[in-house]
JSON list of C-alpha atoms and ligand atoms in Angstrom, two decimals:
[
{"chain": "A", "resi": 1177, "resn": "MET", "atom": "CA", "xyz": [0.13, 0.11, 0.02]},
{"chain": "A", "resi": 1178, "resn": "LYS", "atom": "CA", "xyz": [0.85, 3.44, -1.02]},
{"chain": "A", "resi": 1179, "resn": "SER", "atom": "CA", "xyz": [2.00, 5.98, 2.06]},
{"chain": "A", "resi": 1180, "resn": "ILE", "atom": "CA", "xyz": [-0.73, 8.27, 3.00]},
{"chain": "A", "resi": 1181, "resn": "TYR", "atom": "CA", "xyz": [0.17, 11.74, 3.52]},
{"chain": "A", "resi": 1182, "resn": "LEU", "atom": "CA", "xyz": [-1.84, 14.47, 5.95]},
{"chain": "A", "resi": 1183, "resn": "THR", "atom": "CA", "xyz": [-1.78, 18.06, 4.78]},
{"chain": "A", "resi": 1184, "resn": "GLY", "atom": "CA", "xyz": [-3.27, 20.51, 6.33]},
{"chain": "A", "resi": 1185, "resn": "PHE", "atom": "CA", "xyz": [-3.29, 24.07, 7.82]},
{"chain": "A", "resi": 1186, "resn": "MET", "atom": "CA", "xyz": [-1.38, 24.64, 11.19]},
{"chain": "A", "resi": 1187, "resn": "GLY", "atom": "CA", "xyz": [-3.84, 23.39, 13.73]},
{"chain": "A", "resi": 1188, "resn": "ALA", "atom": "CA", "xyz": [-5.99, 21.38, 11.37]},
{"chain": "A", "resi": 1189, "resn": "GLY", "atom": "CA", "xyz": [-5.21, 18.13, 13.81]},
{"chain": "A", "resi": 1190, "resn": "LYS", "atom": "CA", "xyz": [-2.70, 16.07, 11.47]},
{"chain": "A", "resi": 1191, "resn": "THR", "atom": "CA", "xyz": [-0.79, 15.26, 14.09]},
{"chain": "A", "resi": 1192, "resn": "SER", "atom": "CA", "xyz": [-3.82, 13.76, 16.57]},
{"chain": "A", "resi": 1193, "resn": "ILE", "atom": "CA", "xyz": [-5.55, 12.35, 13.24]},
{"chain": "A", "resi": 1194, "resn": "GLY", "atom": "CA", "xyz": [-2.34, 10.78, 12.15]},
{"chain": "A", "resi": 1195, "resn": "LYS", "atom": "CA", "xyz": [-1.78, 9.10, 15.51]},
{"chain": "A", "resi": 1196, "resn": "ALA", "atom": "CA", "xyz": [-5.49, 7.82, 15.77]},
{"chain": "A", "resi": 1197, "resn": "LEU", "atom": "CA", "xyz": [-5.21, 6.07, 11.71]},
{"chain": "A", "resi": 1198, "resn": "GLY", "atom": "CA", "xyz": [-1.86, 4.74, 12.60]},
{"chain": "A", "resi": 1199, "resn": "GLU", "atom": "CA", "xyz": [-3.33, 2.99, 15.29]},
{"chain": "A", "resi": 1200, "resn": "LYS", "atom": "CA", "xyz": [-6.65, 1.86, 14.03]},
{"chain": "A", "resi": 1201, "resn": "MET", "atom": "CA", "xyz": [-4.82, 0.74, 10.73]},
{"chain": "A", "resi": 1202, "resn": "SER", "atom": "CA", "xyz": [-1.98, -0.83, 12.57]},
{"chain": "A", "resi": 1203, "resn": "LEU", "atom": "CA", "xyz": [0.48, 1.25, 10.48]},
{"chain": "A", "resi": 1204, "resn": "PRO", "atom": "CA", "xyz": [3.55, 3.30, 11.23]},
{"chain": "A", "resi": 1205, "resn": "ILE", "atom": "CA", "xyz": [3.50, 6.69, 11.63]},
{"chain": "A", "resi": 1206, "resn": "TYR", "atom": "CA", "xyz": [5.99, 9.81, 10.68]},
{"chain": "A", "resi": 1207, "resn": "ASP", "atom": "CA", "xyz": [5.82, 13.20, 11.49]},
{"chain": "A", "resi": 1208, "resn": "THR", "atom": "CA", "xyz": [7.97, 15.31, 9.07]},
{"chain": "A", "resi": 1209, "resn": "ASP", "atom": "CA", "xyz": [8.52, 18.10, 11.87]},
{"chain": "A", "resi": 1210, "resn": "SER", "atom": "CA", "xyz": [9.69, 15.54, 14.77]},
{"chain": "A", "resi": 1211, "resn": "TYR", "atom": "CA", "xyz": [11.99, 14.09, 12.21]},
{"chain": "A", "resi": 1212, "resn": "ILE", "atom": "CA", "xyz": [13.69, 17.12, 11.44]},
{"chain": "A", "resi": 1213, "resn": "GLU", "atom": "CA", "xyz": [13.80, 18.09, 15.30]},
{"chain": "A", "resi": 1214, "resn": "LYS", "atom": "CA", "xyz": [15.57, 15.05, 15.80]},
{"chain": "A", "resi": 1215, "resn": "ASN", "atom": "CA", "xyz": [17.70, 15.19, 13.20]},
{"chain": "A", "resi": 1216, "resn": "GLU", "atom": "CA", "xyz": [18.58, 18.49, 13.74]},
{"chain": "A", "resi": 1217, "resn": "GLY", "atom": "CA", "xyz": [18.91, 18.30, 17.43]},
{"chain": "A", "resi": 1218, "resn": "CYS", "atom": "CA", "xyz": [16.63, 21.51, 17.67]},
{"chain": "A", "resi": 1219, "resn": "SER", "atom": "CA", "xyz": [13.31, 22.82, 17.58]},
{"chain": "A", "resi": 1220, "resn": "ILE", "atom": "CA", "xyz": [11.81, 24.16, 14.71]},
{"chain": "A", "resi": 1221, "resn": "LYS", "atom": "CA", "xyz": [11.21, 27.43, 16.17]},
{"chain": "A", "resi": 1222, "resn": "GLU", "atom": "CA", "xyz": [15.32, 27.58, 16.46]},
{"chain": "A", "resi": 1223, "resn": "ILE", "atom": "CA", "xyz": [15.68, 26.79, 13.07]},
{"chain": "A", "resi": 1224, "resn": "PHE", "atom": "CA", "xyz": [13.97, 29.57, 11.53]},
{"chain": "A", "resi": 1225, "resn": "ASP", "atom": "CA", "xyz": [15.14, 31.94, 14.11]},
{"chain": "A", "resi": 1226, "resn": "SER", "atom": "CA", "xyz": [18.92, 30.99, 13.50]},
{"chain": "A", "resi": 1227, "resn": "ARG", "atom": "CA", "xyz": [18.92, 29.28, 9.93]},
{"chain": "A", "resi": 1228, "resn": "GLY", "atom": "CA", "xyz": [15.54, 30.96, 8.22]},
{"chain": "A", "resi": 1229, "resn": "GLU", "atom": "CA", "xyz": [12.45, 29.69, 6.59]},
{"chain": "A", "resi": 1230, "resn": "GLU", "atom": "CA", "xyz": [14.37, 28.81, 3.44]},
{"chain": "A", "resi": 1231, "resn": "LYS", "atom": "CA", "xyz": [16.42, 26.57, 5.48]},
{"chain": "A", "resi": 1232, "resn": "PHE", "atom": "CA", "xyz": [13.80, 24.92, 6.99]},
{"chain": "A", "resi": 1233, "resn": "ARG", "atom": "CA", "xyz": [12.10, 24.65, 3.53]},
{"chain": "A", "resi": 1234, "resn": "PHE", "atom": "CA", "xyz": [15.36, 23.18, 2.59]},
{"chain": "A", "resi": 1235, "resn": "LEU", "atom": "CA", "xyz": [15.33, 20.74, 5.40]},
{"chain": "A", "resi": 1236, "resn": "GLU", "atom": "CA", "xyz": [11.78, 19.70, 5.13]},
{"chain": "A", "resi": 1237, "resn": "GLU", "atom": "CA", "xyz": [11.67, 18.85, 1.40]},
{"chain": "A", "resi": 1238, "resn": "GLN", "atom": "CA", "xyz": [14.60, 16.63, 2.01]},
{"chain": "A", "resi": 1239, "resn": "THR", "atom": "CA", "xyz": [13.03, 14.96, 4.80]},
{"chain": "A", "resi": 1240, "resn": "LEU", "atom": "CA", "xyz": [9.59, 14.20, 2.80]},
{"chain": "A", "resi": 1241, "resn": "ARG", "atom": "CA", "xyz": [11.82, 12.05, 0.23]},
{"chain": "A", "resi": 1242, "resn": "GLU", "atom": "CA", "xyz": [13.37, 10.23, 2.92]},
{"chain": "A", "resi": 1243, "resn": "LEU", "atom": "CA", "xyz": [10.51, 8.65, 4.65]},
{"chain": "A", "resi": 1244, "resn": "PRO", "atom": "CA", "xyz": [9.07, 5.42, 3.78]},
{"chain": "A", "resi": 1245, "resn": "ILE", "atom": "CA", "xyz": [7.14, 6.08, 0.59]},
{"chain": "A", "resi": 1246, "resn": "THR", "atom": "CA", "xyz": [4.73, 2.40, 1.45]},
{"chain": "A", "resi": 1247, "resn": "ASN", "atom": "CA", "xyz": [2.93, 1.14, 4.75]},
{"chain": "A", "resi": 1248, "resn": "SER", "atom": "CA", "xyz": [3.32, 4.44, 6.27]},
{"chain": "A", "resi": 1249, "resn": "ILE", "atom": "CA", "xyz": [1.26, 7.61, 7.64]},
{"chain": "A", "resi": 1250, "resn": "ILE", "atom": "CA", "xyz": [2.94, 10.73, 7.41]},
{"chain": "A", "resi": 1251, "resn": "MET", "atom": "CA", "xyz": [2.06, 14.08, 8.96]},
{"chain": "A", "resi": 1252, "resn": "THR", "atom": "CA", "xyz": [3.75, 16.74, 7.42]},
{"chain": "A", "resi": 1253, "resn": "GLY", "atom": "CA", "xyz": [3.94, 20.28, 8.17]},
{"chain": "A", "resi": 1254, "resn": "GLY", "atom": "CA", "xyz": [1.32, 22.81, 7.12]},
{"chain": "A", "resi": 1255, "resn": "GLY", "atom": "CA", "xyz": [3.46, 24.54, 5.14]},
{"chain": "A", "resi": 1256, "resn": "ILE", "atom": "CA", "xyz": [4.98, 21.57, 2.94]},
{"chain": "A", "resi": 1257, "resn": "ILE", "atom": "CA", "xyz": [2.48, 22.60, 0.21]},
{"chain": "A", "resi": 1258, "resn": "SER", "atom": "CA", "xyz": [4.77, 25.70, -0.45]},
{"chain": "A", "resi": 1259, "resn": "ARG", "atom": "CA", "xyz": [7.09, 23.15, -2.30]},
{"chain": "A", "resi": 1260, "resn": "GLN", "atom": "CA", "xyz": [5.09, 22.29, -5.67]},
{"chain": "A", "resi": 1261, "resn": "SER", "atom": "CA", "xyz": [7.44, 19.66, -6.11]},
{"chain": "A", "resi": 1262, "resn": "ASN", "atom": "CA", "xyz": [6.34, 18.28, -2.72]},
{"chain": "A", "resi": 1263, "resn": "ILE", "atom": "CA", "xyz": [2.86, 18.33, -3.80]},
{"chain": "A", "resi": 1264, "resn": "GLU", "atom": "CA", "xyz": [4.05, 16.34, -7.06]},
{"chain": "A", "resi": 1265, "resn": "TRP", "atom": "CA", "xyz": [5.87, 13.72, -4.58]},
{"chain": "A", "resi": 1266, "resn": "MET", "atom": "CA", "xyz": [3.25, 13.30, -2.60]},
{"chain": "A", "resi": 1267, "resn": "LYS", "atom": "CA", "xyz": [0.73, 12.34, -5.41]},
{"chain": "A", "resi": 1268, "resn": "VAL", "atom": "CA", "xyz": [2.84, 10.46, -7.64]},
{"chain": "A", "resi": 1269, "resn": "LYS", "atom": "CA", "xyz": [4.32, 8.18, -4.36]},
{"chain": "A", "resi": 1270, "resn": "GLY", "atom": "CA", "xyz": [1.40, 8.18, -2.12]},
{"chain": "A", "resi": 1271, "resn": "VAL", "atom": "CA", "xyz": [-2.34, 9.49, -1.60]},
{"chain": "A", "resi": 1272, "resn": "MET", "atom": "CA", "xyz": [-2.90, 12.94, -0.62]},
{"chain": "A", "resi": 1273, "resn": "LEU", "atom": "CA", "xyz": [-4.76, 14.24, 1.93]},
{"chain": "A", "resi": 1274, "resn": "PHE", "atom": "CA", "xyz": [-5.90, 17.82, 2.57]},
{"chain": "A", "resi": 1275, "resn": "LEU", "atom": "CA", "xyz": [-7.73, 17.83, 6.26]},
{"chain": "A", "resi": 1276, "resn": "TYR", "atom": "CA", "xyz": [-9.47, 20.78, 5.68]},
{"chain": "A", "resi": 1277, "resn": "CYS", "atom": "CA", "xyz": [-10.50, 23.13, 8.89]},
{"chain": "A", "resi": 1278, "resn": "ASP", "atom": "CA", "xyz": [-12.47, 26.24, 8.33]},
{"chain": "A", "resi": 1279, "resn": "ILE", "atom": "CA", "xyz": [-10.07, 29.82, 9.60]},
{"chain": "A", "resi": 1280, "resn": "ASN", "atom": "CA", "xyz": [-12.41, 30.36, 12.64]},
{"chain": "A", "resi": 1281, "resn": "THR", "atom": "CA", "xyz": [-11.56, 27.00, 14.06]},
{"chain": "A", "resi": 1282, "resn": "ILE", "atom": "CA", "xyz": [-7.75, 27.33, 13.27]},
{"chain": "A", "resi": 1283, "resn": "MET", "atom": "CA", "xyz": [-7.66, 31.01, 14.56]},
{"chain": "A", "resi": 1284, "resn": "LYS", "atom": "CA", "xyz": [-9.23, 29.66, 18.21]},
{"chain": "A", "resi": 1285, "resn": "ARG", "atom": "CA", "xyz": [-6.72, 26.99, 18.26]},
{"chain": "A", "resi": 1286, "resn": "LEU", "atom": "CA", "xyz": [-3.71, 28.92, 17.52]},
{"chain": "A", "resi": 1287, "resn": "GLU", "atom": "CA", "xyz": [-4.13, 31.62, 19.59]},
{"chain": "A", "resi": 1288, "resn": "ASN", "atom": "CA", "xyz": [-2.13, 31.84, 22.26]},
{"chain": "A", "resi": 1289, "resn": "ASP", "atom": "CA", "xyz": [0.20, 29.48, 20.13]},
{"chain": "A", "resi": 1290, "resn": "VAL", "atom": "CA", "xyz": [4.16, 30.27, 20.94]},
{"chain": "A", "resi": 1291, "resn": "THR", "atom": "CA", "xyz": [5.91, 27.29, 19.37]},
{"chain": "A", "resi": 1292, "resn": "ARG", "atom": "CA", "xyz": [4.92, 28.02, 15.56]},
{"chain": "A", "resi": 1293, "resn": "PRO", "atom": "CA", "xyz": [6.65, 30.71, 13.95]},
{"chain": "A", "resi": 1294, "resn": "LEU", "atom": "CA", "xyz": [4.78, 31.43, 11.18]},
{"chain": "A", "resi": 1295, "resn": "VAL", "atom": "CA", "xyz": [1.34, 32.29, 13.44]},
{"chain": "A", "resi": 1296, "resn": "HIS", "atom": "CA", "xyz": [3.38, 33.52, 16.51]},
{"chain": "A", "resi": 1297, "resn": "LYS", "atom": "CA", "xyz": [3.00, 37.57, 17.02]},
{"chain": "A", "resi": 1298, "resn": "LYS", "atom": "CA", "xyz": [1.78, 37.83, 14.10]},
{"chain": "A", "resi": 1299, "resn": "SER", "atom": "CA", "xyz": [-2.22, 39.72, 13.12]},
{"chain": "A", "resi": 1300, "resn": "ILE", "atom": "CA", "xyz": [-5.26, 37.68, 12.28]},
{"chain": "A", "resi": 1301, "resn": "GLU", "atom": "CA", "xyz": [-5.16, 39.29, 8.99]},
{"chain": "A", "resi": 1302, "resn": "GLU", "atom": "CA", "xyz": [-1.47, 38.18, 8.38]},
{"chain": "A", "resi": 1303, "resn": "ILE", "atom": "CA", "xyz": [-2.80, 34.58, 9.26]},
{"chain": "A", "resi": 1304, "resn": "ASN", "atom": "CA", "xyz": [-5.72, 35.28, 7.39]},
{"chain": "A", "resi": 1305, "resn": "MET", "atom": "CA", "xyz": [-3.59, 35.97, 4.34]},
{"chain": "A", "resi": 1306, "resn": "ILE", "atom": "CA", "xyz": [-1.33, 32.90, 4.31]},
{"chain": "A", "resi": 1307, "resn": "TYR", "atom": "CA", "xyz": [-4.57, 30.53, 4.64]},
{"chain": "A", "resi": 1308, "resn": "SER", "atom": "CA", "xyz": [-5.98, 31.57, 1.59]},
{"chain": "A", "resi": 1309, "resn": "LYS", "atom": "CA", "xyz": [-3.22, 31.95, -0.13]},
{"chain": "A", "resi": 1310, "resn": "ARG", "atom": "CA", "xyz": [-2.29, 28.29, 0.39]},
{"chain": "A", "resi": 1311, "resn": "LEU", "atom": "CA", "xyz": [-5.77, 26.75, 0.27]},
{"chain": "A", "resi": 1312, "resn": "PRO", "atom": "CA", "xyz": [-5.36, 25.89, -3.34]},
{"chain": "A", "resi": 1313, "resn": "LEU", "atom": "CA", "xyz": [-2.63, 24.69, -3.10]},
{"chain": "A", "resi": 1314, "resn": "TYR", "atom": "CA", "xyz": [-3.59, 21.99, -0.09]},
{"chain": "A", "resi": 1315, "resn": "HIS", "atom": "CA", "xyz": [-7.03, 21.60, -3.06]},
{"chain": "A", "resi": 1316, "resn": "GLN", "atom": "CA", "xyz": [-4.05, 19.78, -5.17]},
{"chain": "A", "resi": 1317, "resn": "ALA", "atom": "CA", "xyz": [-4.67, 16.59, -3.02]},
{"chain": "A", "resi": 1318, "resn": "HIS", "atom": "CA", "xyz": [-5.88, 13.25, -4.10]},
{"chain": "A", "resi": 1319, "resn": "LEU", "atom": "CA", "xyz": [-8.57, 14.12, -1.28]},
{"chain": "A", "resi": 1320, "resn": "THR", "atom": "CA", "xyz": [-10.57, 16.93, 0.29]},
{"chain": "A", "resi": 1321, "resn": "ILE", "atom": "CA", "xyz": [-11.91, 16.03, 4.25]},
{"chain": "A", "resi": 1322, "resn": "ASP", "atom": "CA", "xyz": [-13.82, 18.65, 6.22]},
{"chain": "A", "resi": 1323, "resn": "ILE", "atom": "CA", "xyz": [-13.12, 17.87, 9.74]},
{"chain": "A", "resi": 1324, "resn": "SER", "atom": "CA", "xyz": [-13.84, 21.72, 10.96]},
{"chain": "A", "resi": 1325, "resn": "ASP", "atom": "CA", "xyz": [-16.66, 20.37, 13.34]},
{"chain": "A", "resi": 1326, "resn": "ASP", "atom": "CA", "xyz": [-15.63, 16.65, 13.77]},
{"chain": "A", "resi": 1327, "resn": "THR", "atom": "CA", "xyz": [-14.39, 15.27, 17.59]},
{"chain": "A", "resi": 1328, "resn": "LEU", "atom": "CA", "xyz": [-11.11, 13.92, 16.80]},
{"chain": "A", "resi": 1329, "resn": "GLN", "atom": "CA", "xyz": [-12.62, 10.34, 16.45]},
{"chain": "A", "resi": 1330, "resn": "GLU", "atom": "CA", "xyz": [-15.50, 11.29, 14.17]},
{"chain": "A", "resi": 1331, "resn": "ALA", "atom": "CA", "xyz": [-12.79, 13.12, 12.20]},
{"chain": "A", "resi": 1332, "resn": "THR", "atom": "CA", "xyz": [-10.11, 10.22, 12.48]},
{"chain": "A", "resi": 1333, "resn": "GLU", "atom": "CA", "xyz": [-13.41, 7.59, 11.12]},
{"chain": "A", "resi": 1334, "resn": "LYS", "atom": "CA", "xyz": [-14.13, 10.30, 8.15]},
{"chain": "A", "resi": 1335, "resn": "VAL", "atom": "CA", "xyz": [-10.32, 10.01, 7.04]},
{"chain": "A", "resi": 1336, "resn": "TYR", "atom": "CA", "xyz": [-10.23, 6.35, 7.56]},
{"chain": "A", "resi": 1337, "resn": "GLN", "atom": "CA", "xyz": [-13.21, 5.58, 5.17]},
{"chain": "A", "resi": 1338, "resn": "ALA", "atom": "CA", "xyz": [-12.08, 8.22, 2.45]},
{"chain": "A", "resi": 1339, "resn": "ILE", "atom": "CA", "xyz": [-9.05, 6.29, 2.47]},
{"chain": "A", "resi": 1340, "resn": "LYS", "atom": "CA", "xyz": [-10.63, 2.85, 2.32]},
{"chain": "A", "resi": 1341, "resn": "SER", "atom": "CA", "xyz": [-12.97, 4.33, -0.67]},
{"chain": "A", "resi": 1342, "resn": "TRP", "atom": "CA", "xyz": [-10.17, 5.76, -2.84]},
{"chain": "A", "resi": 1343, "resn": "GLN", "atom": "CA", "xyz": [-8.21, 2.39, -2.35]},
{"chain": "A", "resi": 1344, "resn": "SER", "atom": "CA", "xyz": [-11.06, 0.59, -3.39]},
{"chain": "A", "resi": 1345, "resn": "GLY", "atom": "CA", "xyz": [-11.24, 2.66, -6.50]},
{"chain": "A", "resi": 1346, "resn": "GLN", "atom": "CA", "xyz": [-7.64, 1.98, -7.07]},
{"chain": "A", "resi": 1347, "resn": "HIS", "atom": "CA", "xyz": [-8.14, -1.37, -8.38]},
{"chain": "B", "resi": 2175, "resn": "LIG", "atom": "C1", "xyz": [4.27, 25.28, 9.40]},
{"chain": "B", "resi": 2175, "resn": "LIG", "atom": "C2", "xyz": [3.98, 24.64, 10.25]},
{"chain": "B", "resi": 2175, "resn": "LIG", "atom": "C3", "xyz": [4.49, 23.80, 11.49]},
{"chain": "B", "resi": 2175, "resn": "LIG", "atom": "C4", "xyz": [6.05, 23.48, 11.08]},
{"chain": "B", "resi": 2175, "resn": "LIG", "atom": "C5", "xyz": [6.38, 24.86, 11.01]},
{"chain": "B", "resi": 2175, "resn": "LIG", "atom": "C6", "xyz": [5.50, 25.77, 9.45]},
{"chain": "B", "resi": 2175, "resn": "LIG", "atom": "C7", "xyz": [3.56, 25.96, 8.22]},
{"chain": "B", "resi": 2175, "resn": "LIG", "atom": "O1", "xyz": [3.89, 22.41, 11.34]},
{"chain": "B", "resi": 2175, "resn": "LIG", "atom": "O2", "xyz": [6.27, 23.00, 9.62]},
{"chain": "B", "resi": 2175, "resn": "LIG", "atom": "O3", "xyz": [6.54, 25.84, 11.91]},
{"chain": "B", "resi": 2175, "resn": "LIG", "atom": "O4", "xyz": [4.40, 27.08, 7.64]},
{"chain": "B", "resi": 2175, "resn": "LIG", "atom": "O5", "xyz": [2.65, 26.23, 8.07]},
{"chain": "B", "resi": 2175, "resn": "LIG", "atom": "P1", "xyz": [2.64, 22.28, 11.85]},
{"chain": "B", "resi": 2175, "resn": "LIG", "atom": "O6", "xyz": [1.02, 22.82, 10.42]},
{"chain": "B", "resi": 2175, "resn": "LIG", "atom": "O7", "xyz": [2.42, 21.20, 12.49]},
{"chain": "B", "resi": 2175, "resn": "LIG", "atom": "O8", "xyz": [2.04, 23.35, 12.69]}
]
């Protein structure tokens, strides 16, 4: 089975859903951000602060290519879609999912976040602008699943069913 790539904006729930899905499907999970932090020995915020976003994007792209392309769930950072080459990779090598979450829910979740350099100290308008700019990029995914109003359990089930029906359509 091809790997499943979970994409979506910061705060959409990629990590929690990925973990729950991994258990449900008995598949190993990988997280591009955690992989980078482990390899570099520092946090994403530190990489942004000391080496800049471009360096982070370089590491992110490299990570995407190092993670398994079969039988795995890959949780990606919200900005992975900022490089078209990453979108192509996920779509050719695996199943790319967009976990859609509306902007109001996202804003509430990110309100007091200090770990994400792209939202920390940013105005609502600025975050909204990044969100709008990225939407068409996420929409290139094979599957878009709206999980805005769902509990973790509901969202996981929805994502699971979407993957199953996508897989059955592949045969
Ligand atoms: C980013 C999202 C973050 C992390 C980094 C940049 C982005 O991951 O990769 O802070 O550009 O949207 P999450 O989406 O898991 O928060």
